[in-house]
mmCIF file of C-alpha atoms in Angstrom:
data_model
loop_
_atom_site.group_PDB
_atom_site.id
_atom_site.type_symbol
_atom_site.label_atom_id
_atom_site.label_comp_id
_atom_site.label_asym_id
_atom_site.label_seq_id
_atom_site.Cartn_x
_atom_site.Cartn_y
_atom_site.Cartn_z
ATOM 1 C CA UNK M 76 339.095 173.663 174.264
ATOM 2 C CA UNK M 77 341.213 171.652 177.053
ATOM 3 C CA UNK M 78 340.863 167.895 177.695
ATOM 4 C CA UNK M 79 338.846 167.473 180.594
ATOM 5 C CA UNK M 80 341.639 164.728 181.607
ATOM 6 C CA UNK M 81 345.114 166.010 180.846
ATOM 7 C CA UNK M 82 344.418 169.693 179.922
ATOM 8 C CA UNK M 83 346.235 169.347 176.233
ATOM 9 C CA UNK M 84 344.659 171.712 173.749
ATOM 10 C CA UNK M 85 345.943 168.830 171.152
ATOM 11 C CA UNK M 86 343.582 167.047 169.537
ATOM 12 C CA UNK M 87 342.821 165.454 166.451
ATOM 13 C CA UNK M 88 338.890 164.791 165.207
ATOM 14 C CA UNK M 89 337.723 161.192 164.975
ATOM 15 C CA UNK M 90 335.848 159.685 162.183
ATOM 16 C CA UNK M 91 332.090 158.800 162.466
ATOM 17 C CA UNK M 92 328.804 160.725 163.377
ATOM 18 C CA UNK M 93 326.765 161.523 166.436
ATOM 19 C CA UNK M 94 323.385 159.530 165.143
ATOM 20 C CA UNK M 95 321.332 161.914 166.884
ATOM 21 C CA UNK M 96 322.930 164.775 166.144
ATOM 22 C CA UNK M 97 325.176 164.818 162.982
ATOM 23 C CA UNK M 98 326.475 168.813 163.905
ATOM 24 C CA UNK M 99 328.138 167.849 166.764
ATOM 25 C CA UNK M 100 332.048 166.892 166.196
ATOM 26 C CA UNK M 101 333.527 164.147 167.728
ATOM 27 C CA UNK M 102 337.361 164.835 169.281
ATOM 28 C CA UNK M 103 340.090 162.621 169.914
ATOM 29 C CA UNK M 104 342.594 164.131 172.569
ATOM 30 C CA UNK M 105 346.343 163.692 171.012
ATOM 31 C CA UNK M 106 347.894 163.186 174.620
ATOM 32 C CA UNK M 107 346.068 160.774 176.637
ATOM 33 C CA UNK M 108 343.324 159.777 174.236
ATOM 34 C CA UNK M 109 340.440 160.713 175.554
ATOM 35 C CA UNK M 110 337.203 160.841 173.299
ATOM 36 C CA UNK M 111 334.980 163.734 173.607
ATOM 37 C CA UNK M 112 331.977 165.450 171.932
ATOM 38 C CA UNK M 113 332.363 169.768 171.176
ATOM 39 C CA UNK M 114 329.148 169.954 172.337
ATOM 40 C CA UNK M 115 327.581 168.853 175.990
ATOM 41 C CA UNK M 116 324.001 169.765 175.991
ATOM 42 C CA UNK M 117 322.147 167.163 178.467
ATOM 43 C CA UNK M 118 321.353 168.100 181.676
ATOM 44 C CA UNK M 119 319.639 166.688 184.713
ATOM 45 C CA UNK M 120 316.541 167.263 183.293
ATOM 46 C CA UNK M 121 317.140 165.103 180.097
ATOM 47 C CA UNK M 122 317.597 162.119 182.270
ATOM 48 C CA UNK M 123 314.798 163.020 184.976
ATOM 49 C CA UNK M 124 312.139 162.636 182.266
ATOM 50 C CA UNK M 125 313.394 159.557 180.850
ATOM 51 C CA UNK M 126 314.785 160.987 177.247
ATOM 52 C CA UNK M 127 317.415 158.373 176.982
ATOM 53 C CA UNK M 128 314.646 155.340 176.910
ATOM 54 C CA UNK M 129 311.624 157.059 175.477
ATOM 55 C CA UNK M 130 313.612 157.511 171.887
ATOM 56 C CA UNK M 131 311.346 155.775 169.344
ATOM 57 C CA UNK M 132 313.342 157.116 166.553
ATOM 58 C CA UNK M 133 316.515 156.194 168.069
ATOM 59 C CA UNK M 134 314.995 152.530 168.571
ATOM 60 C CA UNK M 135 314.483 152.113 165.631
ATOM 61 C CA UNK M 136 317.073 153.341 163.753
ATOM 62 C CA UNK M 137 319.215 151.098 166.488
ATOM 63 C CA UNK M 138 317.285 147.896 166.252
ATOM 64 C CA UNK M 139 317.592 147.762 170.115
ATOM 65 C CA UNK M 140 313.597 147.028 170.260
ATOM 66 C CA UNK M 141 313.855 144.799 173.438
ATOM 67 C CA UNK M 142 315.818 146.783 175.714
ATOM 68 C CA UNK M 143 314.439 145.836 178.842
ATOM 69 C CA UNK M 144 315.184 141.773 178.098
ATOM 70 C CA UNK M 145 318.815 143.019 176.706
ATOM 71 C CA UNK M 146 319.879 145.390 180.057
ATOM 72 C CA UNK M 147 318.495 142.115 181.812
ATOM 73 C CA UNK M 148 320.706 139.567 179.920
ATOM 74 C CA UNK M 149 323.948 142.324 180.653
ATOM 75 C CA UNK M 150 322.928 142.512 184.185
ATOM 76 C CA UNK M 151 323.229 138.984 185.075
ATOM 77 C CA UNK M 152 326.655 138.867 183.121
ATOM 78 C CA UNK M 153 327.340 141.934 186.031
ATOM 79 C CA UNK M 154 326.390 139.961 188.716
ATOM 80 C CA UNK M 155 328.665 137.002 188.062
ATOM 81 C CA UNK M 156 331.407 139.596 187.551
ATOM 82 C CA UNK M 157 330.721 141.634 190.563
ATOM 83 C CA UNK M 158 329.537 138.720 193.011
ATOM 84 C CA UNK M 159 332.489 138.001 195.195
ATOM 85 C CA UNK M 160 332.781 141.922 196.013
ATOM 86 C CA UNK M 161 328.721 141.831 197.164
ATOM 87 C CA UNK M 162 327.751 139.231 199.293
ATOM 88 C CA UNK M 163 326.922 139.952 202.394
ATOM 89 C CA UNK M 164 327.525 143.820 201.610
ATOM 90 C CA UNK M 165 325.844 147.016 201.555
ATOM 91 C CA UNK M 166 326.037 148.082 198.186
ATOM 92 C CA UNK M 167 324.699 151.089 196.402
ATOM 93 C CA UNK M 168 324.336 151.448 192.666
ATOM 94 C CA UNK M 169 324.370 154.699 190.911
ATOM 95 C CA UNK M 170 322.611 155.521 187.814
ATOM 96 C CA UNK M 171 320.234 152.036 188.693
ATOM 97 C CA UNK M 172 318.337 152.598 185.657
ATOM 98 C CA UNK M 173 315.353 150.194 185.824
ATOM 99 C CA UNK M 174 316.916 147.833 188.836
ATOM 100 C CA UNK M 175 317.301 145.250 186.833
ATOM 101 C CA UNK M 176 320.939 144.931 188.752
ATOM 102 C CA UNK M 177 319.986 145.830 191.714
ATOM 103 C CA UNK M 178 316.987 142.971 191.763
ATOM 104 C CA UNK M 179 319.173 140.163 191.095
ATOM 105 C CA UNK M 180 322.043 141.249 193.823
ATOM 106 C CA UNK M 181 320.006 142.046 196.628
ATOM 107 C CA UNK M 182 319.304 138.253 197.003
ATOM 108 C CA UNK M 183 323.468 137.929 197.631
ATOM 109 C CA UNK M 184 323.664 141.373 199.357
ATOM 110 C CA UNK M 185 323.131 142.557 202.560
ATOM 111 C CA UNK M 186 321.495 145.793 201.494
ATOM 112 C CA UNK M 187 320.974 147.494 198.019
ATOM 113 C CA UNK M 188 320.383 150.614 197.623
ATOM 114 C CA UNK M 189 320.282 153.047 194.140
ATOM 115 C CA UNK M 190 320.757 156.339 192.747
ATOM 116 C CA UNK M 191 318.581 157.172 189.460
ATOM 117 C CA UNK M 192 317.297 161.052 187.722
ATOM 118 C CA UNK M 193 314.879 158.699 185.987
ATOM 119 C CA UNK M 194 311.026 159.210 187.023
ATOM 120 C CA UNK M 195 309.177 156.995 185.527
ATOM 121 C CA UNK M 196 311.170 154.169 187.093
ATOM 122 C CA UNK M 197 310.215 154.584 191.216
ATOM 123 C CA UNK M 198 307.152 152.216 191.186
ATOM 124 C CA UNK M 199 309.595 148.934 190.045
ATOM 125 C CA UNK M 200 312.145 150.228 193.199
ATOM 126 C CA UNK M 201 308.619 150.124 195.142
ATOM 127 C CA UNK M 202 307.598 146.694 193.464
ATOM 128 C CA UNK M 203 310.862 145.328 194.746
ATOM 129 C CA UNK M 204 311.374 146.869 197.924
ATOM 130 C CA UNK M 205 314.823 148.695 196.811
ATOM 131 C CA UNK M 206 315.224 151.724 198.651
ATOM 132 C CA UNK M 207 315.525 154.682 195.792
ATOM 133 C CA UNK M 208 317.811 157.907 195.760
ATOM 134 C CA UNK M 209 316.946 161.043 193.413
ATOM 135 C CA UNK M 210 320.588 162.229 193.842
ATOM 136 C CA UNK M 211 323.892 161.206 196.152
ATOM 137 C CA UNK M 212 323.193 164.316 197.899
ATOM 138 C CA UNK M 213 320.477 163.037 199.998
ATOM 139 C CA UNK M 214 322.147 159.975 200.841
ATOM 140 C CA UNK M 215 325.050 161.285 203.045
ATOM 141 C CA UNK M 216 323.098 161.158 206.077
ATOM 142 C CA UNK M 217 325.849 162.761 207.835
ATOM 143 C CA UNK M 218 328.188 160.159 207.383
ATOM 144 C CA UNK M 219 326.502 157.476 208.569
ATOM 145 C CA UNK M 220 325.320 155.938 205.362
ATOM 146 C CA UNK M 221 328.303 154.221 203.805
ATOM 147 C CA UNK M 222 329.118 151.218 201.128
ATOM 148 C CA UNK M 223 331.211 148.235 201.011
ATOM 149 C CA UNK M 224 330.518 148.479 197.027
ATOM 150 C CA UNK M 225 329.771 150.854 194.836
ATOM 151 C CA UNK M 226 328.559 150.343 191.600
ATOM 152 C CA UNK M 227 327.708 152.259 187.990
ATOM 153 C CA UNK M 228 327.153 150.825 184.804
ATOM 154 C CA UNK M 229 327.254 152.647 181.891
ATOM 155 C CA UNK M 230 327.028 155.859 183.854
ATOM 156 C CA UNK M 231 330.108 157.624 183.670
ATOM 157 C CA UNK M 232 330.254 158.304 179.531
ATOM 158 C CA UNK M 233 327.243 160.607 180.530
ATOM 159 C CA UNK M 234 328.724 162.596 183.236
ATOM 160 C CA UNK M 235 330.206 166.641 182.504
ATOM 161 C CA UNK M 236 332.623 166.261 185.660
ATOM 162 C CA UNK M 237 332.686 162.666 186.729
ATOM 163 C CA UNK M 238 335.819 163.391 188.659
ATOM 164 C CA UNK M 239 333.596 165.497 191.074
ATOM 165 C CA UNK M 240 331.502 162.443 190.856
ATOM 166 C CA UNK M 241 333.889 160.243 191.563
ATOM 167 C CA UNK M 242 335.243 161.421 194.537
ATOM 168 C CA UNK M 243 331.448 161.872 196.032
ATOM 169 C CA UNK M 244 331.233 158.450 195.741
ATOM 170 C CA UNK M 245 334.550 158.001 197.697
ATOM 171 C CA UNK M 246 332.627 160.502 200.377
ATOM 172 C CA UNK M 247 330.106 157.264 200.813
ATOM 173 C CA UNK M 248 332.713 154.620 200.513
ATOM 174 C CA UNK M 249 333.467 152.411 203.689
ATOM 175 C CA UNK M 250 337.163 152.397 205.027
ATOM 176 C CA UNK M 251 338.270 149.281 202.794
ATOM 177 C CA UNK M 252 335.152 149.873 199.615
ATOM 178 C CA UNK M 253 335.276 149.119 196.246
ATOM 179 C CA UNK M 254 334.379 151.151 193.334
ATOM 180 C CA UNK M 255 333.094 149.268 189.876
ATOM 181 C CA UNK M 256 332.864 151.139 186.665
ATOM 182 C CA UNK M 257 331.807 149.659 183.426
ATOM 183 C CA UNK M 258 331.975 151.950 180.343
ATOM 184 C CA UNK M 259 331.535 151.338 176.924
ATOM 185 C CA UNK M 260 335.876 151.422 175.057
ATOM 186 C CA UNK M 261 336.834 154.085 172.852
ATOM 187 C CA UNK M 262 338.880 151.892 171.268
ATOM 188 C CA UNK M 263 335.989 149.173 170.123
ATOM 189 C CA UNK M 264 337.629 146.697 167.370
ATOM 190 C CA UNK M 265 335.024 147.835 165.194
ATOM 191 C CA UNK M 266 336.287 151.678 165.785
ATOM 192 C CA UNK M 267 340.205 151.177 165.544
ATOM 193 C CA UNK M 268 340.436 148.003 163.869
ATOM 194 C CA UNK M 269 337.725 147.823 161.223
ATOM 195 C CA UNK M 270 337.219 151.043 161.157
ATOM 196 C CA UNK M 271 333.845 150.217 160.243
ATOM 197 C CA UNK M 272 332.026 153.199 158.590
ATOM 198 C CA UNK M 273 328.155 152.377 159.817
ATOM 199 C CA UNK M 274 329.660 151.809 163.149
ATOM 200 C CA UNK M 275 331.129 155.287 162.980
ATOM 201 C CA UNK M 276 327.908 156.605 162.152
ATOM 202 C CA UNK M 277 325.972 154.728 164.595
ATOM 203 C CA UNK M 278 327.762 154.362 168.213
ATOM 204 C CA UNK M 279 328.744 157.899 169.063
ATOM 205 C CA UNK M 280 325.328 159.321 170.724
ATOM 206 C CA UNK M 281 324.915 162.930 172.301
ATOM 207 C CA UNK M 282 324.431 161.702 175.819
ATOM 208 C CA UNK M 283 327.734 159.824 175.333
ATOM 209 C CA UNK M 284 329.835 163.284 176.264
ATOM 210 C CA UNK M 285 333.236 161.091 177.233
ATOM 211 C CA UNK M 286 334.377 157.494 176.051
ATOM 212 C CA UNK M 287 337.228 155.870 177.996
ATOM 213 C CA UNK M 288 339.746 153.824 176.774
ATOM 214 C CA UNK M 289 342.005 151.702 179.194
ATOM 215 C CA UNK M 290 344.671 154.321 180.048
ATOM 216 C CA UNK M 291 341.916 157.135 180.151
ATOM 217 C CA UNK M 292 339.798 154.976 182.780
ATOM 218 C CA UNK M 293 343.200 154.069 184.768
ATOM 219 C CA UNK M 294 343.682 157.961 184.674
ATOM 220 C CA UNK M 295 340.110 158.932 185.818
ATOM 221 C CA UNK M 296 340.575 157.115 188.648
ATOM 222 C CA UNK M 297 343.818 158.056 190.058
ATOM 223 C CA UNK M 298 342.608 161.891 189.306
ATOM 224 C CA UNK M 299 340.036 161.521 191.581
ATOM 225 C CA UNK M 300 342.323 160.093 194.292
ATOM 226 C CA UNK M 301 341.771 156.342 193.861
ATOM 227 C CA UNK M 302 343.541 153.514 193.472
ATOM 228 C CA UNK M 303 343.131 150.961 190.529
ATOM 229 C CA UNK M 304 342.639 147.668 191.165
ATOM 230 C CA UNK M 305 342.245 146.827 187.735
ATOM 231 C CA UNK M 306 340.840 147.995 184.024
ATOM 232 C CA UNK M 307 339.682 144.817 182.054
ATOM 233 C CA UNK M 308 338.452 144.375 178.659
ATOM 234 C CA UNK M 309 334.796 142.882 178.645
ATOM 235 C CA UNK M 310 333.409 141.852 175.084
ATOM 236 C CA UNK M 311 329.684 142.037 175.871
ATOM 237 C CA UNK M 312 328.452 142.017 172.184
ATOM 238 C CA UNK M 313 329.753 138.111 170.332
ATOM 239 C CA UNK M 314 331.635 137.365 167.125
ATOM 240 C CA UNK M 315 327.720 137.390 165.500
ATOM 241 C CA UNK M 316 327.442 140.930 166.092
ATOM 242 C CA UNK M 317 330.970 141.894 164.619
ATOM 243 C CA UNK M 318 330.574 140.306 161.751
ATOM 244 C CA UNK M 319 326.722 141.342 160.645
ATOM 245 C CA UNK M 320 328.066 145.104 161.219
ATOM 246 C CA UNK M 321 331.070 144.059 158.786
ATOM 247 C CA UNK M 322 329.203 142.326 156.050
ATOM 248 C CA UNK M 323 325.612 144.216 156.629
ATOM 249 C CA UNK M 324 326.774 147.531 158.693
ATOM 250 C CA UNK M 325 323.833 146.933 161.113
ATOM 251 C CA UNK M 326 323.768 146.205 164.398
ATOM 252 C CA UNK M 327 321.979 143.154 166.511
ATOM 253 C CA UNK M 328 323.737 140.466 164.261
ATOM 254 C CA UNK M 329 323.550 138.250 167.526
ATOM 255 C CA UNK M 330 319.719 138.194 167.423
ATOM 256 C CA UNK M 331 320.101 136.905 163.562
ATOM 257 C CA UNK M 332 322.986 134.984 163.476
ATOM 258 C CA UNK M 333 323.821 133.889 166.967
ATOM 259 C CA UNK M 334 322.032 130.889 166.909
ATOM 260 C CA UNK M 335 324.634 129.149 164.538
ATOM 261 C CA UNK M 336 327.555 131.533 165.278
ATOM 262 C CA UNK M 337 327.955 131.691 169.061
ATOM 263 C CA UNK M 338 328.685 129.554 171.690
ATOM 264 C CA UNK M 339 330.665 129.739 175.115
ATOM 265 C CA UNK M 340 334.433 128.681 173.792
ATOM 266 C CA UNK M 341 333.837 130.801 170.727
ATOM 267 C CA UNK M 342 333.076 133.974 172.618
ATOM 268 C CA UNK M 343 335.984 133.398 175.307
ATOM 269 C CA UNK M 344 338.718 132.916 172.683
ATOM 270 C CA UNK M 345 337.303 136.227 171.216
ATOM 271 C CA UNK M 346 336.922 138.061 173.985
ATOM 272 C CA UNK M 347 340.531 137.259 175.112
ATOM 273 C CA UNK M 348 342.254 138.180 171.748
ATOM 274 C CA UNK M 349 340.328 141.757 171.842
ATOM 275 C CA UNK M 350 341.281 142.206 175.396
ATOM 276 C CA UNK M 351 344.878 141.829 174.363
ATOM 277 C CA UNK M 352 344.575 144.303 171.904
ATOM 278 C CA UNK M 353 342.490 146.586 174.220
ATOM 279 C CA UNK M 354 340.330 146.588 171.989
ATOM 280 C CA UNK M 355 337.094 145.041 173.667
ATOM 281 C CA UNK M 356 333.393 147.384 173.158
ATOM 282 C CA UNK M 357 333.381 147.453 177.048
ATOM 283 C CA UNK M 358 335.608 148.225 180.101
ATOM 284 C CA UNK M 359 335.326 147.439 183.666
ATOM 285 C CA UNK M 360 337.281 149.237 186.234
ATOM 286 C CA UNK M 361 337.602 148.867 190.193
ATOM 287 C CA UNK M 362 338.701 151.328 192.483
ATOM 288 C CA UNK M 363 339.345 151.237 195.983
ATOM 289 C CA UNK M 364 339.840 154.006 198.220
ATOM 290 C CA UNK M 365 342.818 155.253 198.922
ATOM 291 C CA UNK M 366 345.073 158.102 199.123
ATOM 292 C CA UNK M 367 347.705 156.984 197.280
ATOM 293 C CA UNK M 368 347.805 156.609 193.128
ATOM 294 C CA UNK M 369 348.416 153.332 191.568
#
């Protein structure tokens, strides 16, 4: 087995479980540190019938019971990130999920536009008037359909060659567009520096087939011929949630003991310490297009 990155056959096994499937091994290339699963069984099909959010079990053993309210609370932190590269732009969003970006930047964006697998979703794209894609290959329109931004969030920890991806969505790019990634870290605090066990047991998840850390995201991107802007360190869970999986090793401390625990200078001065250690549960990325690596 090579590393889909940097083609070393070294690599060293990481501690922790797939939750949903306890079999599968979880790898740790020795080189660049890339973070793979042995086994890559979801296909297009997984995702076209809406296996990722129809996972009762996995719900519940999660706690995430209100996912729809949480992916709208992360998409608004998305937009504030992401606003100055939007407005007045044609953007496109792949792997759109339920739109819950897409419906708060098309009032800042010239046009919107996304890319989801996912059935079950098309009648909110048709509630909102947000034009839908099934896949990037019908959008080429031969060449005259092209973005100022594109975004994906978390998309590319799913993807079995997101460097082929990658430089599709380079294909639909406009001369001077942007490219936004967010992906969850491989190197969470609660991974490398608590090496919390119920973490370990609970994060890694079979549709998860790659986790990026900041020099494997910087890499991704200049392997598929872009340059990079910038990989930052984005702490989307608070100091609540890190400490509930240390003391209780479960997750959605924020929904218990955020109310007393959180608050705006708090979750800035944590954010930035993790960031410095690279250590932050998320990573954002932009790209631009360009022939020439970073």
């Amino acid at each position: 087995m090579k590393c889909y990155l940097c083609g070393s056959t070294k690599y060293r096994q990481r501690e922790g479980k797939v939750r949903d499937n306890p079999k599968t091994k979880i790898f740790e290339c020795e080189k660049c540190g890339l973070v793979f699963l042995d086994n890559q069984n979801t296909s297009e099909e997984f995702y076209k019938q809406g296996n990722m959010h129809n996972q009762a079990e996995v719900y519940q053993l999660t706690g995430r019971t209100d996912f729809i309210n949480d992916m709208w609370i992360f998409n608004k932190a998305r937009l504030k990130f992401c606003l100055n590269f939007i407005i007045g732009k044609d953007l496109l969003d792949f792997g759109s999920g339920y739109a819950g970006f897409l419906i708060q930047a098309k009032e800042f964006a010239k046009s919107v536009m996304g890319v989801e697998l996912e059935e079950q979703v098309a009648p909110i794209y048709e509630q909102y008037n947000i034009p839908l894609s099934r896949s990037l290959a019908n959008i080429g329109g031969g060449g005259q359909n092209k973005y100022d931004v594109i975004t994906a969030f978390p998309v590319f920890e799913h993807l079995q060659d997101p460097i082929e991806i990658l430089q599709q969505l380079t294909s639909l790019l406009k001369e001077n567009g942007k490219i936004i990634i967010e992906v969850p870290n491989a190197n969470d605090a609660l991974l490398t520096i608590y090496h919390n066990k119920a973490f370990q047991e609970f994060t890694y998840w079979s549709p998860h087939l790659y986790l990026y850390n900041p020099h494997t995201l910087r890499k991704l991107g200049n392997k598929s011929g872009l340059k990079v802007e910038f990989v930052k360190g984005i702490q989307r869970y608070p100091l609540s949630n890190t400490l509930y999986w240390l003391a209780k090793g479960k997750p959605a401390g924020q929904k218990i003991w955020g109310n007393f625990l959180d608050n705006k200078i708090l979750q800035e001065s944590y954010e930035s310490t993790l960031a410095s250690l690279g250590a932050t549960d998320t990573l954002i990325a932009l790209f631009s297009k360009s022939n020439k690596p970073s």
